[in-house]
JSON list of C-alpha atoms in Angstrom, two decimals:
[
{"chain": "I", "resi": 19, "resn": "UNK", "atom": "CA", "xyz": [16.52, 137.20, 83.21]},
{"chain": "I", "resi": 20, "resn": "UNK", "atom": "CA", "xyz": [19.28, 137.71, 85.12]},
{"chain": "I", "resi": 21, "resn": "UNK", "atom": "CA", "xyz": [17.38, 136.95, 88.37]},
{"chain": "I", "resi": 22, "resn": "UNK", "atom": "CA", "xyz": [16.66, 133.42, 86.80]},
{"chain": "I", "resi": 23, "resn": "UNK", "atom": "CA", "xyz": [19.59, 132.22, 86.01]},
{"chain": "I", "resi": 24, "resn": "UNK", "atom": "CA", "xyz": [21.23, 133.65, 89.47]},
{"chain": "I", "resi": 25, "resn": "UNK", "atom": "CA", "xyz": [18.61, 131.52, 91.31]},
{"chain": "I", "resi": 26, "resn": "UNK", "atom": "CA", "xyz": [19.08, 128.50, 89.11]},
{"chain": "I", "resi": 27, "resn": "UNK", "atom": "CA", "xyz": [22.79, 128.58, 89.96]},
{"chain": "I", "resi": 28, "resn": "UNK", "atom": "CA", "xyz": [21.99, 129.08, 93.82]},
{"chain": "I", "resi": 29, "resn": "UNK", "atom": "CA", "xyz": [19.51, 126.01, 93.24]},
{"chain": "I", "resi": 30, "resn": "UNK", "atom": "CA", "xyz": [22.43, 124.01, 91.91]},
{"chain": "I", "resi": 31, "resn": "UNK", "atom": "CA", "xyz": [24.90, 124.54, 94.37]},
{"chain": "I", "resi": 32, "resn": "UNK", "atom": "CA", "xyz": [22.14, 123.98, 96.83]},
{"chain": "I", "resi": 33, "resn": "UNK", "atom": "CA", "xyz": [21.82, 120.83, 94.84]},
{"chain": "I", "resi": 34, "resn": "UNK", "atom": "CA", "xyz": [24.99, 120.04, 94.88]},
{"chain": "I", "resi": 35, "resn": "UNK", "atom": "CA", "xyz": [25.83, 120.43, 98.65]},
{"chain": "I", "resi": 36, "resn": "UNK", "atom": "CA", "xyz": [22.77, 118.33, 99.53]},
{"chain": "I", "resi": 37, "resn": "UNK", "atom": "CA", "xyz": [23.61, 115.29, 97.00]},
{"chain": "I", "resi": 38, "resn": "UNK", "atom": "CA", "xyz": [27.41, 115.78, 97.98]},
{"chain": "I", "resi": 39, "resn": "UNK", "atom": "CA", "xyz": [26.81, 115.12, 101.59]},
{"chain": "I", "resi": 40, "resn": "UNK", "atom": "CA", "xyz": [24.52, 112.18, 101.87]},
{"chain": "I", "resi": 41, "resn": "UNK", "atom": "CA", "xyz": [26.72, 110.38, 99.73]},
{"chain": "I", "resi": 42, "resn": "UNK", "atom": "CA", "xyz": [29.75, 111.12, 101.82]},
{"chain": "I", "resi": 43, "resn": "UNK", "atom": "CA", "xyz": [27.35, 110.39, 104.85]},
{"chain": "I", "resi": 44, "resn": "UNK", "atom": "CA", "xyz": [26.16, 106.93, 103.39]},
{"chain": "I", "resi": 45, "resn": "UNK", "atom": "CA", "xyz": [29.42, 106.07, 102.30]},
{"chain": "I", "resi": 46, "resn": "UNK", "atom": "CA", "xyz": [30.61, 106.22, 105.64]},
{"chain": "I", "resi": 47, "resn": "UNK", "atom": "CA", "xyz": [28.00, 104.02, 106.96]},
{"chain": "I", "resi": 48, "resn": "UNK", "atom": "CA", "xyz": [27.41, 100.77, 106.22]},
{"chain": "I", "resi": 49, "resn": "UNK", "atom": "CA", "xyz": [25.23, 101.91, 103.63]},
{"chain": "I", "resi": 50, "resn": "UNK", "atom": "CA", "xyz": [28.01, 102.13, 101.56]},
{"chain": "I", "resi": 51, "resn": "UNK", "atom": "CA", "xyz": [26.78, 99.81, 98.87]},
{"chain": "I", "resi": 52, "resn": "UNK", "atom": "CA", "xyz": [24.17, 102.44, 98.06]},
{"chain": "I", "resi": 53, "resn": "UNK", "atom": "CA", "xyz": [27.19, 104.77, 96.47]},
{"chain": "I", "resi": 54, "resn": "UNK", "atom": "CA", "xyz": [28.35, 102.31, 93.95]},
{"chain": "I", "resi": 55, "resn": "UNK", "atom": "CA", "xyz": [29.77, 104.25, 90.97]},
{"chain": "I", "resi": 56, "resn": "UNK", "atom": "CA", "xyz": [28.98, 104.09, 87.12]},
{"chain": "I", "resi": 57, "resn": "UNK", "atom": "CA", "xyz": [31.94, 106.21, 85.48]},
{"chain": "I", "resi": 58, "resn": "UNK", "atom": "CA", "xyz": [32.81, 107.31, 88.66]},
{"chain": "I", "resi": 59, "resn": "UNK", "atom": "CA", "xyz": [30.04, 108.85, 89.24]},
{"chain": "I", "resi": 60, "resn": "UNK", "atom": "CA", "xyz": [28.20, 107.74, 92.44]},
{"chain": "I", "resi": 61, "resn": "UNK", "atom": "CA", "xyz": [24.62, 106.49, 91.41]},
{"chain": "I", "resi": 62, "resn": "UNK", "atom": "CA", "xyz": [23.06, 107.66, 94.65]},
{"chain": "I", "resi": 63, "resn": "UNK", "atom": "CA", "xyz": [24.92, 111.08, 94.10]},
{"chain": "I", "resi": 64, "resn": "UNK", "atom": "CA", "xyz": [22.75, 111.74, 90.81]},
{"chain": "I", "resi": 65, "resn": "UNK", "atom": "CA", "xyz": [19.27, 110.59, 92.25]},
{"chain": "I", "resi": 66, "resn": "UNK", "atom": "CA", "xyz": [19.92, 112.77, 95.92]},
{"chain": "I", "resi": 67, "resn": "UNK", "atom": "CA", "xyz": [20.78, 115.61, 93.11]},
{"chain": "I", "resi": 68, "resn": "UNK", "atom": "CA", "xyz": [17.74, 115.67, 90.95]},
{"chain": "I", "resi": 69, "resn": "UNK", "atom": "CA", "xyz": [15.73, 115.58, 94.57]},
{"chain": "I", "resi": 70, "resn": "UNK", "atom": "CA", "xyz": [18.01, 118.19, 95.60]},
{"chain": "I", "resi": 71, "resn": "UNK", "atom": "CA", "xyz": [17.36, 120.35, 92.79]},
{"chain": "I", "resi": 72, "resn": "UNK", "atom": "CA", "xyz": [13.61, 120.24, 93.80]},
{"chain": "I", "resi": 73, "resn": "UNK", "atom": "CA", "xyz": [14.03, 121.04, 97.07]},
{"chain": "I", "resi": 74, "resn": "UNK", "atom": "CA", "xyz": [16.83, 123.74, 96.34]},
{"chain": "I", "resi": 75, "resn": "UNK", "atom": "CA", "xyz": [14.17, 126.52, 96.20]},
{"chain": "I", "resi": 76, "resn": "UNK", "atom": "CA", "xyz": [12.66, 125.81, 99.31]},
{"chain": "I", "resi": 77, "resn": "UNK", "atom": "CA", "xyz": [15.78, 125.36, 101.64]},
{"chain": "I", "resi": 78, "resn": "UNK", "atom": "CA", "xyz": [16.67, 129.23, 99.85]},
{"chain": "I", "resi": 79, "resn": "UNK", "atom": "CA", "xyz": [13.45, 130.66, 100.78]},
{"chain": "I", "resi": 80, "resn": "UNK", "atom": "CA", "xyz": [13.74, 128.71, 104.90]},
{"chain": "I", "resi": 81, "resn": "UNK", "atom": "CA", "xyz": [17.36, 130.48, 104.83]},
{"chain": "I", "resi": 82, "resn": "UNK", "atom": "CA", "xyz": [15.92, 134.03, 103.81]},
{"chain": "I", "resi": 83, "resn": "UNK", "atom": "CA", "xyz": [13.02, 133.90, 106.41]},
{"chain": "I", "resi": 84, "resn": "UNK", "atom": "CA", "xyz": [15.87, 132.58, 109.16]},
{"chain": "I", "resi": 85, "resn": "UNK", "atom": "CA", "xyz": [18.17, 135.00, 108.85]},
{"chain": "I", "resi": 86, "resn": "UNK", "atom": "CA", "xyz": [15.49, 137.96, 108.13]},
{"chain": "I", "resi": 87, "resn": "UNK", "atom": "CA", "xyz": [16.36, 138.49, 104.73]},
{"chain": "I", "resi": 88, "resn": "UNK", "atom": "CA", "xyz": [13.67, 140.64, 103.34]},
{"chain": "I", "resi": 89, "resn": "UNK", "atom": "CA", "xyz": [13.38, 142.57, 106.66]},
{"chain": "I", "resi": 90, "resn": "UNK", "atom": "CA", "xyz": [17.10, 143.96, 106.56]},
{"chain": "I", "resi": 91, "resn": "UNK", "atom": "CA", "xyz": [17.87, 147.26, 105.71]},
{"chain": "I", "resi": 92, "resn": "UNK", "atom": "CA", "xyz": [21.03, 146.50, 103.45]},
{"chain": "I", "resi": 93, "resn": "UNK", "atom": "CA", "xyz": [20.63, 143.01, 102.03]},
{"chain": "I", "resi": 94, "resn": "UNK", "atom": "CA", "xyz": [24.19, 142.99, 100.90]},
{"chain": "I", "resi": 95, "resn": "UNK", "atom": "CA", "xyz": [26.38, 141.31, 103.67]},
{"chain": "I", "resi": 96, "resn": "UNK", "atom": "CA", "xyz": [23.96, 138.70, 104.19]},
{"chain": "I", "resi": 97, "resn": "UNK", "atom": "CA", "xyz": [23.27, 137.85, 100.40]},
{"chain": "I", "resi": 98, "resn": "UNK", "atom": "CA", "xyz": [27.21, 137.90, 99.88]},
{"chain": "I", "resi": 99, "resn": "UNK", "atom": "CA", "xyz": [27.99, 135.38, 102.81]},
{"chain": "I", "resi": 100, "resn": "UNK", "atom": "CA", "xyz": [24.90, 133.07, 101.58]},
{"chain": "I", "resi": 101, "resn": "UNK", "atom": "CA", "xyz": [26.73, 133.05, 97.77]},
{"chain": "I", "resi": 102, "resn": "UNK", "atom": "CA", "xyz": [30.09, 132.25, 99.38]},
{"chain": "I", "resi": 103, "resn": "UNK", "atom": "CA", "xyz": [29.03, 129.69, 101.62]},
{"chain": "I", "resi": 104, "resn": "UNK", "atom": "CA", "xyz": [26.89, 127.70, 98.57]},
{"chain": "I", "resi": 105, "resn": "UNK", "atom": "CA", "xyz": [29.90, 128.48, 96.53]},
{"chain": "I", "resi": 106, "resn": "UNK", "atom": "CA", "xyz": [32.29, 126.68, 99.66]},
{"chain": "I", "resi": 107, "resn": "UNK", "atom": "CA", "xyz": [29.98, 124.01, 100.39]},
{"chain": "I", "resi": 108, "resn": "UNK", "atom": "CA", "xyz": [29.57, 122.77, 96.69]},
{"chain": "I", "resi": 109, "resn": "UNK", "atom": "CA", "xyz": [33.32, 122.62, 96.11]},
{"chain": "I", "resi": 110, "resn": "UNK", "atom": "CA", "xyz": [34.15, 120.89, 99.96]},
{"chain": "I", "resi": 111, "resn": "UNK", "atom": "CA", "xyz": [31.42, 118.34, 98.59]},
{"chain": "I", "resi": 112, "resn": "UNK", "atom": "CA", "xyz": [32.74, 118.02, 95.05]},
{"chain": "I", "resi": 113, "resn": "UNK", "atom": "CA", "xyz": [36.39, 117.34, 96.47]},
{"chain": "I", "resi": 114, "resn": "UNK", "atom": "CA", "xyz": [34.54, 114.65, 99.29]},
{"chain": "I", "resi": 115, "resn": "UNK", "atom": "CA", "xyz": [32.68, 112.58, 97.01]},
{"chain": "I", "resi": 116, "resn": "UNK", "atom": "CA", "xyz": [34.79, 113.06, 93.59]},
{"chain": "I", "resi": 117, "resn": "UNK", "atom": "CA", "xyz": [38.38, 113.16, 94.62]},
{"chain": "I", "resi": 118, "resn": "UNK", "atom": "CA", "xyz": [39.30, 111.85, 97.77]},
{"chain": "I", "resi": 119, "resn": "UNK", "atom": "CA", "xyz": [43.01, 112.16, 97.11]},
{"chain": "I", "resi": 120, "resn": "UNK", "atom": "CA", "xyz": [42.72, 115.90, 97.13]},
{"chain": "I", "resi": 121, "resn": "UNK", "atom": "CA", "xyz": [42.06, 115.97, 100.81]},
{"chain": "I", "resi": 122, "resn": "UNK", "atom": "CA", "xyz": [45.03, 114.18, 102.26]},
{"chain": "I", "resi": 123, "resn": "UNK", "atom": "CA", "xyz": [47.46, 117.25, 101.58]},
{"chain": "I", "resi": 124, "resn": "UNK", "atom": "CA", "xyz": [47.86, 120.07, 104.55]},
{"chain": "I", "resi": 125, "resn": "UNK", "atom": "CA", "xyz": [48.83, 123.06, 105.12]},
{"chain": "I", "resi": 126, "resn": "UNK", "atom": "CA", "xyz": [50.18, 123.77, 108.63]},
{"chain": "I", "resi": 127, "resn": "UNK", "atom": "CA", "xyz": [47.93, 121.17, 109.97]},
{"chain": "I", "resi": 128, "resn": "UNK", "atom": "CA", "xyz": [44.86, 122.25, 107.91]},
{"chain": "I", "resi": 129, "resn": "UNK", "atom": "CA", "xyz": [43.68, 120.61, 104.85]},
{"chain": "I", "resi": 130, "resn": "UNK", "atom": "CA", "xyz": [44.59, 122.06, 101.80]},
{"chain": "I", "resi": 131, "resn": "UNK", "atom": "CA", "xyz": [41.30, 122.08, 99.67]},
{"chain": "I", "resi": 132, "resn": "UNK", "atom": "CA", "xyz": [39.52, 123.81, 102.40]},
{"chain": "I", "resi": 133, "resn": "UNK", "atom": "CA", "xyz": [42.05, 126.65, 101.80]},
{"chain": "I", "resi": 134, "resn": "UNK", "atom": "CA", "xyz": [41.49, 126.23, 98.05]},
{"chain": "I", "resi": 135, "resn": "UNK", "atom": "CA", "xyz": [37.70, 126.28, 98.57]},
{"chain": "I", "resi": 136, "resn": "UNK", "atom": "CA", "xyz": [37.48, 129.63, 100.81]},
{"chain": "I", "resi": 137, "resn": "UNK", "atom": "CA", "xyz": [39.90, 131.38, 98.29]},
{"chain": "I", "resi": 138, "resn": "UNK", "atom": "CA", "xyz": [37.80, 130.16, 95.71]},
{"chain": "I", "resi": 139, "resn": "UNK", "atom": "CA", "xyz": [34.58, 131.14, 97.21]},
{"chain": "I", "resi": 140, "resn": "UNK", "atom": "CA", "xyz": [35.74, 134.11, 97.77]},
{"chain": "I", "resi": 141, "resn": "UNK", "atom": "CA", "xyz": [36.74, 135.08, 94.22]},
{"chain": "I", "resi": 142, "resn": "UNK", "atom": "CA", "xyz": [33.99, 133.66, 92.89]},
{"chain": "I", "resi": 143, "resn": "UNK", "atom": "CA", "xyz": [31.55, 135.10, 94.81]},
{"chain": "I", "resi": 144, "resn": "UNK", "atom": "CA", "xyz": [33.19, 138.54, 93.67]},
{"chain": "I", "resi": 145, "resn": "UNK", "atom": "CA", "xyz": [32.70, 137.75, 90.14]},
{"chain": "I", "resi": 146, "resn": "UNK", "atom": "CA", "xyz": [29.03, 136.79, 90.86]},
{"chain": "I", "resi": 147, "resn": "UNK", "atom": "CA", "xyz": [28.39, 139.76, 92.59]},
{"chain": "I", "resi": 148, "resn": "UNK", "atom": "CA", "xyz": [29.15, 141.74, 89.67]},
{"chain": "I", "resi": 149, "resn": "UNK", "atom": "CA", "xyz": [27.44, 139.68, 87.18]},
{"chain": "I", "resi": 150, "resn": "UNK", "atom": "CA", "xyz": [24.24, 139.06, 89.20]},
{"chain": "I", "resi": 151, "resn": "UNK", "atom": "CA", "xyz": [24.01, 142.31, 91.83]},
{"chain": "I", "resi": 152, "resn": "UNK", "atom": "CA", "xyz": [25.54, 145.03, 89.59]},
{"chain": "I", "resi": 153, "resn": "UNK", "atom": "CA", "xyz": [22.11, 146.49, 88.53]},
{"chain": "I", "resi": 154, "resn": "UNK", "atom": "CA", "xyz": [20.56, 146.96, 91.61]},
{"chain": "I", "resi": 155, "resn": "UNK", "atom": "CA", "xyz": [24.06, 148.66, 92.60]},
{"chain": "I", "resi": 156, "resn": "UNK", "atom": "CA", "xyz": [22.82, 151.09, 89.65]},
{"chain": "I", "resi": 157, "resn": "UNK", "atom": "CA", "xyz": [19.26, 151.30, 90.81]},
{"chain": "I", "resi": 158, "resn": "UNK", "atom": "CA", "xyz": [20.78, 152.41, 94.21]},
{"chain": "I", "resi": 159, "resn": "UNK", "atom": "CA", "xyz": [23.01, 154.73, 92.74]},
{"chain": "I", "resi": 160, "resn": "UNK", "atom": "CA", "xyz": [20.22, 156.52, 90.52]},
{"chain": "I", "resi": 161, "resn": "UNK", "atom": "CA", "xyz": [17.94, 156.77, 93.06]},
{"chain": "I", "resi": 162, "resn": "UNK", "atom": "CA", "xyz": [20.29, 159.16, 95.46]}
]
C-alpha cells in the first residue's frame, strides 16, 4: 500500500512539473492566449496535468533505466535526489505559473523562492523518506 500511494505522489509531482512548465513556456510565447485563467487557474495548466498524470509513470520508469536504477548496489542516494528534485521542480512550477509576485524578491542576487524551494525539498524529502523508505530500512536491518 504504501508503495502505491508513494508512486501516486511521484506521479503527481511529475504531473505537476510537466503541466507547470508548458504553461510558463506558452505563456511566454505568443501562445499566450492558450493560458487564459478560470479562477485563476490556467485552463491549459489543468488539461497538460491530466496528460501529465498519464505520462507520469512512464517518464519515472525512462529516469530509472537512465540513471541505472535497478542495477545499483545502494538505491538510496539516487532515489533521495529523484524525490527532492520532483519535490523542487513542483514547487519552482507552482510559484511560476500561480504566483508570479513571489519571484521578484532576492536574496544576495538570487531569487528567494528558489531558496525556499531547496529548503523545502529538502525537508520534505526527509519526511518522505521516513514515511515511504522506512521499511525497507527494517528489511535491511533484519537481514544482517
Amino acid at each position: 500500500m504504501k508503495l502505491i500511494i508513494s508512486t501516486w505522489l511521484q506521479n503527481l509531482g511529475i504531473a505537476c512539473s510537466i503541466s507547470s512548465f508548458f504553461t510558463l513556456f506558452f505563456r511566454l510565447t505568443e501562445f499566450e492566449w492558450v493560458t487564459k485563467s478560470i479562477y485563476h487557474i490556467p485552463v491549459f495548466f489543468v488539461v497538460v496535468f491530466l496528460l501529465g498524470l498519464v505520462l507520469a509513470e512512464d517518464v519515472r520508469k525512462v529516469f530509472k533505466k537512465l540513471f541505472w536504477y535497478e542495477k545499483r548496489k545502494d538505491q538510496r542516494p539516487i532515489w533521495q535526489v529523484g524525490i527532492g528534485f520532483i519535490f523542487f521542480l513542483a514547487q519552482i512550477g507552482m510559484v511560476m505559473v500561480f504566483s508570479t509576485e513571489l519571484t521578484q524578491p532576492e536574496l544576495g542576487g538570487m531569487p528567494l523562492f528558489l531558496v525556499f524551494a531547496f529548503m523545502n525539498a529538502f525537508i520534505m524529502t526527509v519526511i518522505y523518506e521516513e514515511i515511504f523508505y522506512r521499511e525497507d530500512k527494517t528489511n535491511e536491518l533484519n537481514s544482517h
